[in-house]
Structure formats: structure tokens, C-alpha cells
mmCIF file of C-alpha atoms (C1' of nucleotides) in Angstrom:
data_model
loop_
_atom_site.group_PDB
_atom_site.id
_atom_site.type_symbol
_atom_site.label_atom_id
_atom_site.label_comp_id
_atom_site.label_asym_id
_atom_site.label_seq_id
_atom_site.Cartn_x
_atom_site.Cartn_y
_atom_site.Cartn_z
ATOM 1 C CA UNK A 299 -22.529 40.638 30.605
ATOM 2 C CA UNK A 300 -24.447 37.722 30.603
ATOM 3 C CA UNK A 301 -23.512 34.372 31.767
ATOM 4 C CA UNK A 302 -25.161 33.442 28.416
ATOM 5 C CA UNK A 303 -22.618 35.254 26.598
ATOM 6 C CA UNK A 304 -19.780 32.863 26.828
ATOM 7 C CA UNK A 305 -20.121 28.800 25.578
ATOM 8 C CA UNK A 306 -18.017 26.765 27.600
ATOM 9 C CA UNK A 307 -15.969 23.918 25.334
ATOM 10 C CA UNK A 308 -18.230 21.843 27.561
ATOM 11 C CA UNK A 309 -21.116 22.956 26.069
ATOM 12 C CA UNK A 310 -20.225 23.025 22.158
ATOM 13 C CA UNK A 311 -18.540 19.643 22.902
ATOM 14 C CA UNK A 312 -21.424 17.916 24.246
ATOM 15 C CA UNK A 313 -23.284 19.431 20.875
ATOM 16 C CA UNK A 314 -19.973 18.203 19.128
ATOM 17 C CA UNK A 315 -20.331 14.554 20.847
ATOM 18 C CA UNK A 316 -16.432 15.193 20.941
ATOM 19 C CA UNK A 317 -14.130 16.222 23.940
ATOM 20 C CA UNK A 318 -14.054 19.543 25.381
ATOM 21 C CA UNK A 319 -10.090 19.647 25.739
ATOM 22 C CA UNK A 320 -10.261 18.493 21.568
ATOM 23 C CA UNK A 321 -12.487 22.149 21.065
ATOM 24 C CA UNK A 322 -10.246 24.369 23.060
ATOM 25 C CA UNK A 323 -7.726 23.282 20.898
ATOM 26 C CA UNK A 324 -9.590 23.930 17.811
ATOM 27 C CA UNK A 325 -10.897 27.264 19.011
ATOM 28 C CA UNK A 326 -7.215 28.516 19.970
ATOM 29 C CA UNK A 327 -6.974 28.610 15.907
ATOM 30 C CA UNK A 328 -9.846 30.550 15.970
ATOM 31 C CA UNK A 329 -8.533 33.017 18.431
ATOM 32 C CA UNK A 330 -5.371 32.949 17.014
ATOM 33 C CA UNK A 331 -7.547 34.776 13.936
ATOM 34 C CA UNK A 332 -9.092 37.090 15.715
ATOM 35 C CA UNK A 333 -12.614 35.144 15.043
ATOM 36 C CA UNK A 334 -13.125 34.366 18.811
ATOM 37 C CA UNK A 335 -12.155 35.468 22.099
ATOM 38 C CA UNK A 336 -11.915 33.370 25.115
ATOM 39 C CA UNK A 337 -12.012 34.671 28.941
ATOM 40 C CA UNK A 338 -10.588 32.480 31.750
ATOM 41 C CA UNK A 339 -11.912 32.114 35.301
ATOM 42 C CA UNK A 340 -15.440 31.090 36.114
ATOM 43 C CA UNK A 341 -17.961 32.103 34.361
ATOM 44 C CA UNK A 342 -15.766 32.214 31.088
ATOM 45 C CA UNK A 343 -16.268 30.608 28.135
ATOM 46 C CA UNK A 344 -15.284 31.742 24.466
ATOM 47 C CA UNK A 345 -17.266 33.734 22.296
ATOM 48 C CA UNK A 346 -17.643 34.987 18.715
ATOM 49 C CA UNK A 347 -15.682 38.095 18.240
ATOM 50 C CA UNK A 348 -15.915 39.217 14.495
ATOM 51 C CA UNK A 349 -19.726 39.829 13.491
ATOM 52 C CA UNK A 350 -21.110 36.223 11.476
ATOM 53 C CA UNK A 351 -21.833 38.366 8.295
ATOM 54 C CA UNK A 352 -18.465 39.989 8.183
ATOM 55 C CA UNK A 353 -16.958 36.019 8.568
ATOM 56 C CA UNK A 354 -16.850 34.238 5.326
ATOM 57 C CA UNK A 355 -16.429 30.185 5.511
ATOM 58 C CA UNK A 356 -13.070 31.027 3.419
ATOM 59 C CA UNK A 357 -11.452 32.583 6.475
ATOM 60 C CA UNK A 358 -12.753 29.757 9.228
ATOM 61 C CA UNK A 359 -10.964 27.657 6.502
ATOM 62 C CA UNK A 360 -7.644 29.039 6.047
ATOM 63 C CA UNK A 361 -7.247 29.163 9.557
ATOM 64 C CA UNK A 362 -8.348 25.749 10.525
ATOM 65 C CA UNK A 363 -6.285 24.347 7.767
ATOM 66 C CA UNK A 364 -3.004 25.774 8.587
ATOM 67 C CA UNK A 365 -0.354 25.639 6.668
ATOM 68 C CA UNK A 366 -0.635 22.016 5.230
ATOM 69 C CA UNK A 367 -2.354 21.612 2.096
ATOM 70 C CA UNK A 368 -5.546 19.786 2.405
ATOM 71 C CA UNK A 369 -5.236 16.838 0.221
ATOM 72 C CA UNK A 370 -1.632 15.790 1.240
ATOM 73 C CA UNK A 371 0.555 16.682 3.697
ATOM 74 C CA UNK A 372 3.252 14.791 0.944
ATOM 75 C CA UNK A 373 4.617 12.943 3.686
ATOM 76 C CA UNK A 374 5.953 10.229 0.252
ATOM 77 C CA UNK A 375 9.603 9.768 -0.275
ATOM 78 C CA UNK A 376 10.321 9.070 -4.102
ATOM 79 C CA UNK A 377 13.482 7.727 -4.929
ATOM 80 C CA UNK A 378 15.537 11.297 -4.964
ATOM 81 C CA UNK A 379 18.086 9.322 -8.107
ATOM 82 C CA UNK A 380 14.613 9.254 -10.402
ATOM 83 C CA UNK A 381 14.294 11.995 -12.550
ATOM 84 C CA UNK A 382 11.062 12.073 -11.741
ATOM 85 C CA UNK A 383 11.041 11.521 -8.123
ATOM 86 C CA UNK A 384 13.216 13.876 -7.503
ATOM 87 C CA UNK A 385 10.801 16.776 -9.122
ATOM 88 C CA UNK A 386 7.122 15.052 -8.381
ATOM 89 C CA UNK A 387 6.622 16.302 -4.792
ATOM 90 C CA UNK A 388 7.773 19.949 -5.795
ATOM 91 C CA UNK A 389 5.389 19.749 -8.927
ATOM 92 C CA UNK A 390 2.426 18.534 -7.226
ATOM 93 C CA UNK A 391 2.438 20.744 -4.399
ATOM 94 C CA UNK A 392 1.723 23.355 -7.065
ATOM 95 C CA UNK A 393 -1.431 21.143 -7.628
ATOM 96 C CA UNK A 394 -2.424 20.809 -4.195
ATOM 97 C CA UNK A 395 -2.327 24.622 -3.780
ATOM 98 C CA UNK A 396 -4.252 25.492 -6.303
ATOM 99 C CA UNK A 397 -6.749 23.148 -4.998
ATOM 100 C CA UNK A 398 -6.534 24.857 -1.484
ATOM 101 C CA UNK A 399 -7.110 27.930 -3.108
ATOM 102 C CA UNK A 400 -10.172 27.066 -4.995
ATOM 103 C CA UNK A 401 -11.672 25.540 -2.296
ATOM 104 C CA UNK A 402 -10.654 28.654 -0.440
ATOM 105 C CA UNK A 403 -12.628 30.632 -3.414
ATOM 106 C CA UNK A 404 -15.371 28.381 -3.307
ATOM 107 C CA UNK A 405 -15.893 29.199 0.729
ATOM 108 C CA UNK A 406 -15.815 32.851 -0.219
ATOM 109 C CA UNK A 407 -18.851 33.034 -1.814
ATOM 110 C CA UNK A 408 -20.845 32.498 1.732
ATOM 111 C CA UNK A 409 -21.005 33.866 5.122
ATOM 112 C CA UNK A 410 -20.775 32.395 8.432
ATOM 113 C CA UNK A 411 -23.871 34.355 8.719
ATOM 114 C CA UNK A 412 -25.687 33.040 5.799
ATOM 115 C CA UNK A 413 -24.718 29.518 6.578
ATOM 116 C CA UNK A 414 -26.648 30.484 9.990
ATOM 117 C CA UNK A 415 -29.396 31.673 8.409
ATOM 118 C CA UNK A 416 -30.333 28.388 6.470
ATOM 119 C CA UNK A 417 -31.695 27.180 9.967
ATOM 120 C CA UNK B 20 4.016 -6.893 -27.697
ATOM 121 C CA UNK B 21 7.149 -6.086 -25.482
ATOM 122 C CA UNK B 22 7.249 -6.954 -22.075
ATOM 123 C CA UNK B 23 8.352 -3.081 -20.849
ATOM 124 C CA UNK B 24 4.941 -2.393 -22.351
ATOM 125 C CA UNK B 25 2.894 -3.790 -18.755
ATOM 126 C CA UNK B 26 4.220 -2.534 -15.310
ATOM 127 C CA UNK B 27 3.869 -4.439 -12.556
ATOM 128 C CA UNK B 28 2.544 -3.866 -9.427
ATOM 129 C CA UNK B 29 5.461 -4.253 -7.487
ATOM 130 C CA UNK B 30 7.416 -2.339 -9.821
ATOM 131 C CA UNK B 31 4.801 1.037 -9.011
ATOM 132 C CA UNK B 32 4.566 0.520 -5.560
ATOM 133 C CA UNK B 33 8.662 0.053 -5.635
ATOM 134 C CA UNK B 34 8.552 3.571 -7.325
ATOM 135 C CA UNK B 35 6.049 4.623 -4.884
ATOM 136 C CA UNK B 36 7.293 3.437 -1.741
ATOM 137 C CA UNK B 37 4.683 1.231 -1.238
ATOM 138 C CA UNK B 38 2.668 -1.822 -1.245
ATOM 139 C CA UNK B 39 1.829 -3.941 -4.379
ATOM 140 C CA UNK B 40 -1.440 -4.819 -2.623
ATOM 141 C CA UNK B 41 -2.152 -1.260 -2.151
ATOM 142 C CA UNK B 42 -1.168 -0.673 -5.887
ATOM 143 C CA UNK B 43 -4.084 -3.155 -7.591
ATOM 144 C CA UNK B 44 -6.364 -2.077 -5.278
ATOM 145 C CA UNK B 45 -5.745 1.471 -6.049
ATOM 146 C CA UNK B 46 -5.081 1.040 -9.728
ATOM 147 C CA UNK B 47 -8.513 -0.975 -9.728
ATOM 148 C CA UNK B 48 -10.306 2.216 -9.219
ATOM 149 C CA UNK B 49 -8.642 3.112 -12.469
ATOM 150 C CA UNK B 50 -9.452 0.110 -14.649
ATOM 151 C CA UNK B 51 -12.958 0.734 -13.699
ATOM 152 C CA UNK B 52 -13.034 4.032 -14.868
ATOM 153 C CA UNK B 53 -11.419 3.149 -18.041
ATOM 154 C CA UNK B 54 -7.597 4.696 -17.861
ATOM 155 C CA UNK B 55 -5.791 1.649 -17.884
ATOM 156 C CA UNK B 56 -6.363 -1.679 -18.249
ATOM 157 C CA UNK B 57 -4.779 -4.694 -17.143
ATOM 158 C CA UNK B 58 -3.018 -7.791 -17.828
ATOM 159 C CA UNK B 59 -3.229 -11.382 -15.652
ATOM 160 C CA UNK B 60 -0.725 -14.198 -16.005
ATOM 161 C CA UNK B 61 2.993 -14.155 -16.805
ATOM 162 C CA UNK B 62 4.376 -11.157 -18.405
ATOM 163 C CA UNK B 63 1.023 -9.356 -17.494
ATOM 164 C CA UNK B 64 0.954 -5.796 -15.426
ATOM 165 C CA UNK B 65 -0.847 -2.667 -15.843
ATOM 166 C CA UNK B 66 -0.562 -0.105 -18.740
ATOM 167 C CA UNK B 67 -2.063 2.812 -19.833
ATOM 168 C CA UNK B 68 -5.767 2.975 -22.038
ATOM 169 C CA UNK B 69 -6.576 5.701 -22.685
ATOM 170 C CA UNK B 70 -4.034 8.564 -24.457
ATOM 171 C CA UNK B 71 -2.691 11.075 -21.411
ATOM 172 C CA UNK B 72 -3.338 13.883 -23.442
ATOM 173 C CA UNK B 73 -7.194 12.878 -23.227
ATOM 174 C CA UNK B 74 -7.086 12.710 -19.525
ATOM 175 C CA UNK B 75 -7.978 15.637 -17.153
ATOM 176 C CA UNK B 76 -6.203 15.338 -13.503
ATOM 177 C CA UNK B 77 -10.337 16.054 -12.752
ATOM 178 C CA UNK B 78 -10.628 12.360 -14.283
ATOM 179 C CA UNK B 79 -8.446 10.940 -11.901
ATOM 180 C CA UNK B 80 -9.706 12.505 -8.707
ATOM 181 C CA UNK B 81 -13.632 11.822 -9.397
ATOM 182 C CA UNK B 82 -12.726 8.447 -10.141
ATOM 183 C CA UNK B 83 -10.335 8.038 -7.029
ATOM 184 C CA UNK B 84 -12.166 10.330 -4.840
ATOM 185 C CA UNK B 85 -15.469 8.219 -4.571
ATOM 186 C CA UNK B 86 -18.735 8.860 -3.557
ATOM 187 C CA UNK B 87 -17.298 10.286 -0.735
ATOM 188 C CA UNK B 88 -17.013 13.628 -0.030
ATOM 189 C CA UNK B 89 -13.004 15.223 0.193
ATOM 190 C CA UNK B 90 -13.133 17.055 2.563
ATOM 191 C CA UNK B 91 -15.266 14.591 5.507
ATOM 192 C CA UNK B 92 -17.214 11.621 5.381
ATOM 193 C CA UNK B 93 -19.520 13.112 7.660
ATOM 194 C CA UNK B 94 -19.035 10.610 10.838
ATOM 195 C CA UNK B 95 -20.549 13.024 13.048
ATOM 196 C CA UNK B 96 -24.107 12.164 14.742
ATOM 197 C CA UNK B 97 -25.369 14.930 16.403
ATOM 198 C CA UNK B 98 -28.162 15.465 18.396
ATOM 199 C CA UNK B 99 -31.356 14.870 16.607
ATOM 200 C CA UNK B 100 -33.495 16.848 18.769
ATOM 201 C CA UNK B 101 -31.545 20.062 18.007
ATOM 202 C CA UNK B 102 -33.309 22.173 15.777
ATOM 203 C CA UNK B 103 -29.031 22.566 14.048
ATOM 204 C CA UNK B 104 -28.062 19.623 14.499
ATOM 205 C CA UNK B 105 -31.420 17.626 12.614
ATOM 206 C CA UNK B 106 -30.672 19.900 9.471
ATOM 207 C CA UNK B 107 -26.207 19.925 10.031
ATOM 208 C CA UNK B 108 -25.289 17.065 8.175
ATOM 209 C CA UNK B 109 -27.253 18.102 5.200
ATOM 210 C CA UNK B 110 -26.075 21.598 4.543
ATOM 211 C CA UNK B 111 -22.732 20.868 5.471
ATOM 212 C CA UNK B 112 -22.926 18.118 2.582
ATOM 213 C CA UNK B 113 -24.244 20.700 0.539
ATOM 214 C CA UNK B 114 -20.927 22.812 0.785
ATOM 215 C CA UNK B 115 -18.714 19.865 0.851
ATOM 216 C CA UNK B 116 -19.967 18.755 -2.841
ATOM 217 C CA UNK B 117 -19.430 22.490 -4.149
ATOM 218 C CA UNK B 118 -15.300 22.149 -2.923
ATOM 219 C CA UNK B 119 -15.543 18.432 -4.721
ATOM 220 C CA UNK B 120 -17.060 20.249 -7.549
ATOM 221 C CA UNK B 121 -14.603 23.270 -7.342
ATOM 222 C CA UNK B 122 -11.394 20.836 -6.979
ATOM 223 C CA UNK B 123 -12.421 18.865 -9.940
ATOM 224 C CA UNK B 124 -13.068 22.558 -12.495
ATOM 225 C CA UNK B 125 -9.720 23.123 -11.062
ATOM 226 C CA UNK B 126 -8.321 19.729 -12.272
ATOM 227 C CA UNK B 127 -9.628 20.212 -15.218
ATOM 228 C CA UNK B 128 -7.153 23.190 -16.645
ATOM 229 C CA UNK B 129 -4.655 19.969 -16.524
ATOM 230 C CA UNK B 130 -4.259 17.200 -18.462
ATOM 231 C CA UNK B 131 -2.204 13.955 -17.447
ATOM 232 C CA UNK B 132 0.014 14.326 -20.576
ATOM 233 C CA UNK B 133 0.657 17.981 -19.513
ATOM 234 C CA UNK B 134 1.670 17.106 -16.210
ATOM 235 C CA UNK B 135 3.957 14.517 -17.237
ATOM 236 C CA UNK B 136 5.819 16.864 -19.783
ATOM 237 C CA UNK B 137 6.968 19.085 -16.246
ATOM 238 C CA UNK B 138 9.742 16.566 -15.622
ATOM 239 C "C1'" DA C 280 -9.861 35.074 51.622
ATOM 240 C "C1'" DT C 281 -11.693 31.325 49.766
ATOM 241 C "C1'" DA C 282 -14.486 27.719 47.209
ATOM 242 C "C1'" DT C 283 -15.998 27.649 42.275
ATOM 243 C "C1'" DA C 284 -15.737 27.151 37.260
ATOM 244 C "C1'" DC C 285 -13.840 27.678 33.656
ATOM 245 C "C1'" DT C 286 -9.402 28.356 30.019
ATOM 246 C "C1'" DG C 287 -4.791 26.472 28.075
ATOM 247 C "C1'" DT C 288 -1.951 23.366 27.778
ATOM 248 C "C1'" DA C 289 0.886 18.864 28.597
ATOM 249 C "C1'" DT C 290 0.882 13.740 28.565
ATOM 250 C "C1'" DT C 291 -0.813 9.586 28.339
ATOM 251 C "C1'" DA C 292 -4.471 6.038 26.786
ATOM 252 C "C1'" DA C 293 -7.741 4.696 23.758
ATOM 253 C "C1'" DT C 294 -9.895 4.546 18.933
ATOM 254 C "C1'" DT C 295 -10.123 4.542 14.225
ATOM 255 C "C1'" DT C 296 -7.973 4.741 9.823
ATOM 256 C "C1'" DT C 297 -4.548 3.631 7.050
ATOM 257 C "C1'" DT C 298 -1.058 0.473 4.721
ATOM 258 C "C1'" DA C 299 1.517 -3.906 5.143
ATOM 259 C "C1'" DT C 300 1.864 -8.774 4.853
ATOM 260 C "C1'" DT C 301 0.742 -12.883 3.891
ATOM 261 C "C1'" DA C 302 -1.475 -15.890 1.530
ATOM 262 C "C1'" DC C 303 -3.721 -17.748 -2.292
ATOM 263 C "C1'" DA C 304 -6.843 -18.948 -6.135
ATOM 264 C "C1'" DG C 305 -7.224 -18.149 -11.116
ATOM 265 C "C1'" DT C 306 -4.620 -16.778 -15.423
ATOM 266 C "C1'" DA C 307 -1.700 -16.348 -19.468
ATOM 267 C "C1'" DC C 308 2.914 -17.135 -21.040
ATOM 268 C "C1'" DA C 309 7.014 -19.670 -22.184
ATOM 269 C "C1'" DT D 195 3.855 -27.380 -17.009
ATOM 270 C "C1'" DG D 196 6.639 -24.270 -13.646
ATOM 271 C "C1'" DT D 197 7.139 -19.430 -13.770
ATOM 272 C "C1'" DA D 198 5.331 -15.012 -12.922
ATOM 273 C "C1'" DC D 199 1.738 -12.025 -13.240
ATOM 274 C "C1'" DT D 200 -3.379 -10.297 -11.463
ATOM 275 C "C1'" DG D 201 -7.332 -9.799 -7.896
ATOM 276 C "C1'" DT D 202 -8.963 -10.401 -3.154
ATOM 277 C "C1'" DA D 203 -9.594 -11.935 1.603
ATOM 278 C "C1'" DA D 204 -7.721 -11.614 5.751
ATOM 279 C "C1'" DT D 205 -5.122 -10.289 9.253
ATOM 280 C "C1'" DA D 206 -1.181 -7.478 11.809
ATOM 281 C "C1'" DA D 207 1.535 -3.431 11.883
ATOM 282 C "C1'" DA D 208 1.660 1.487 11.910
ATOM 283 C "C1'" DA D 209 0.395 6.100 12.168
ATOM 284 C "C1'" DA D 210 -3.001 9.429 13.037
ATOM 285 C "C1'" DT D 211 -6.830 11.097 15.089
ATOM 286 C "C1'" DT D 212 -9.381 11.558 19.454
ATOM 287 C "C1'" DA D 213 -10.625 11.105 24.315
ATOM 288 C "C1'" DA D 214 -9.113 10.885 28.595
ATOM 289 C "C1'" DT D 215 -6.336 12.651 33.087
ATOM 290 C "C1'" DA D 216 -4.369 15.900 34.897
ATOM 291 C "C1'" DC D 217 -3.686 20.192 36.657
ATOM 292 C "C1'" DA D 218 -1.603 25.616 36.623
ATOM 293 C "C1'" DG D 219 -3.033 30.056 36.099
ATOM 294 C "C1'" DT D 220 -7.088 32.937 36.583
ATOM 295 C "C1'" DA D 221 -11.791 35.068 37.000
ATOM 296 C "C1'" DT D 222 -15.928 35.347 39.673
ATOM 297 C "C1'" DA D 223 -18.879 35.209 43.252
ATOM 298 C "C1'" DT D 224 -19.748 34.457 48.165
#
DNA sequence: ATATACTGTATTAATTTTTATTACAGTACA
DNA sequence: TGTACTGTAATAAAAATTAATACAGTATAT
């Protein structure tokens, strides 16, 4: 097993121009989703676990997205005594979920391998 | 012409629990798009210009969205000496635009009138 | 065994973005 | 001519994101 197999969070962070801790946090999500694995200790790091041609961009999207809808976390607090306000968030949430699904469907058209091969 | 025809930014802001100035700014976009009209001066305000059953939610989305893509403003600045970094934003932008289009298509399924009638 | 270099995670600080506030010129109405 | 709006700019406050620091736990190599 070569050292180069494992990318460190520092290396990735350098490439992205961001903080290694942020990388480790975000990648924890991909790890939970089974897309990558990580190894602690010296010469450790992160590497892809699932074959890139089996990873659709939608899978990454849905993992990273988490439980919120993408376009809003619906933090507005309308008047519950208002006939519309009482229901608006429920109705909006339906649309927001439809949007998430539409995005997911769009991203299902391309695998990570296909994306990679553009370069 | 009745006073009630024109909603003031304060009234709308109250209903949304936000600031009237914010409402006036956002609605300026809808005005440019021809969805609403506004009247200055006493008893002025804002009212819908186009019939709600002719306004698809996609139209509102595209106006409010502006020129950026929804999921990112691509403010990352990858290394231009990197073979991937050099092109990544162009390739990502393609996907981000596809996503915007997918959202727009989804929102084209419903008019404002149909949304309103849920209440 | 022991120094080294990683992950994982928590806490706090800094930065950026969003929203609110204040102010006021311009306008239409009564 | 006073009043109540919009439109817009400038600044302040709040919220969200990102960065920095710290350190326990762990695997490797010597």
C-alpha cells in the first residue's frame, strides 16, 4: 500500500484553498455515505472507496445536502393566526423538496468518473 | 381606485417579519420583470400587474435568482497552474447552470394562482 | 518504546454575508 | 401644504460560514 494512496486533509485543503479542519468535517459525511474511507495515524489520510464510475453526482449531492432543503431552511416564522401564514411553510416545503428532487435527478445524469474525464 | 389595491412595503414586511427596505429592494426585481407595479406618494404601494394564473413560479425564480447560479457563486480561486484547477470552475459552472435549469423546469409546473389556491 | 504524522472533534476567533436601521430625496394625494 | 408612500444609499447589527488553535486517539516507522 503506497503512501500516495491516502490524501491528507492538508493536501486537499491546500488544493481547495480552505482549512483542513473544514475538509475533515465535510469528508466525514462522505465517509458515512460509504464513498470514501479514512485511516488515522501516520501516513494516514483519505481515499475513495467506491469506484468513481459507480458514484453519480446525485449521491454526493444528497449526502452533502443533509436533511435540509437546498434553497431554504425555512427559518421564517410567519403569523400563526394568519390563514396563509399558518400553512405557508408546509406548502413551501413541498416545493423545496420537489426542487431538491429535480436537482438530484439532474445530477443523476453524470458519474464522478465522467466528470473527472473532462480534465 | 381603492386604497386597498396597493400594498405598502410596511404591510408586506409585517406579514413576512422582515424589514420594509428589504421588501422594497426585492420587489424592485419583480417590478423590472413586469410582474408588479408600484406607485409612489401617499396611498401608494405595490400591486400585482400580471394575472397570477399567467405567472409561473419559474418566472419569479428566474427574476429573483439574478445572474448567479443558485448553488454557488463560485468564489473559490483554485490554483491556475493546476491542470484541474485551471478548468474546474468552468466545468462546475456548466453543472450549476444545468441545476438552475432543472429547478426552473420544475417550477414551471405551477402558477402563482395554483399555489395561492392551496390556501 | 518512542517520535512522528495523521484523523476526529471541540472551542473560539475571524471573516463574510445577510438583514436591519436610519436617513432622506422625490412623488402623489387630500 | 402636510402627509404617507417609494427608491435608494449608507451604516450598523446579526447570523452564518470559515479559519485557527488545541489536543486526544491512533497507526507507522525507526
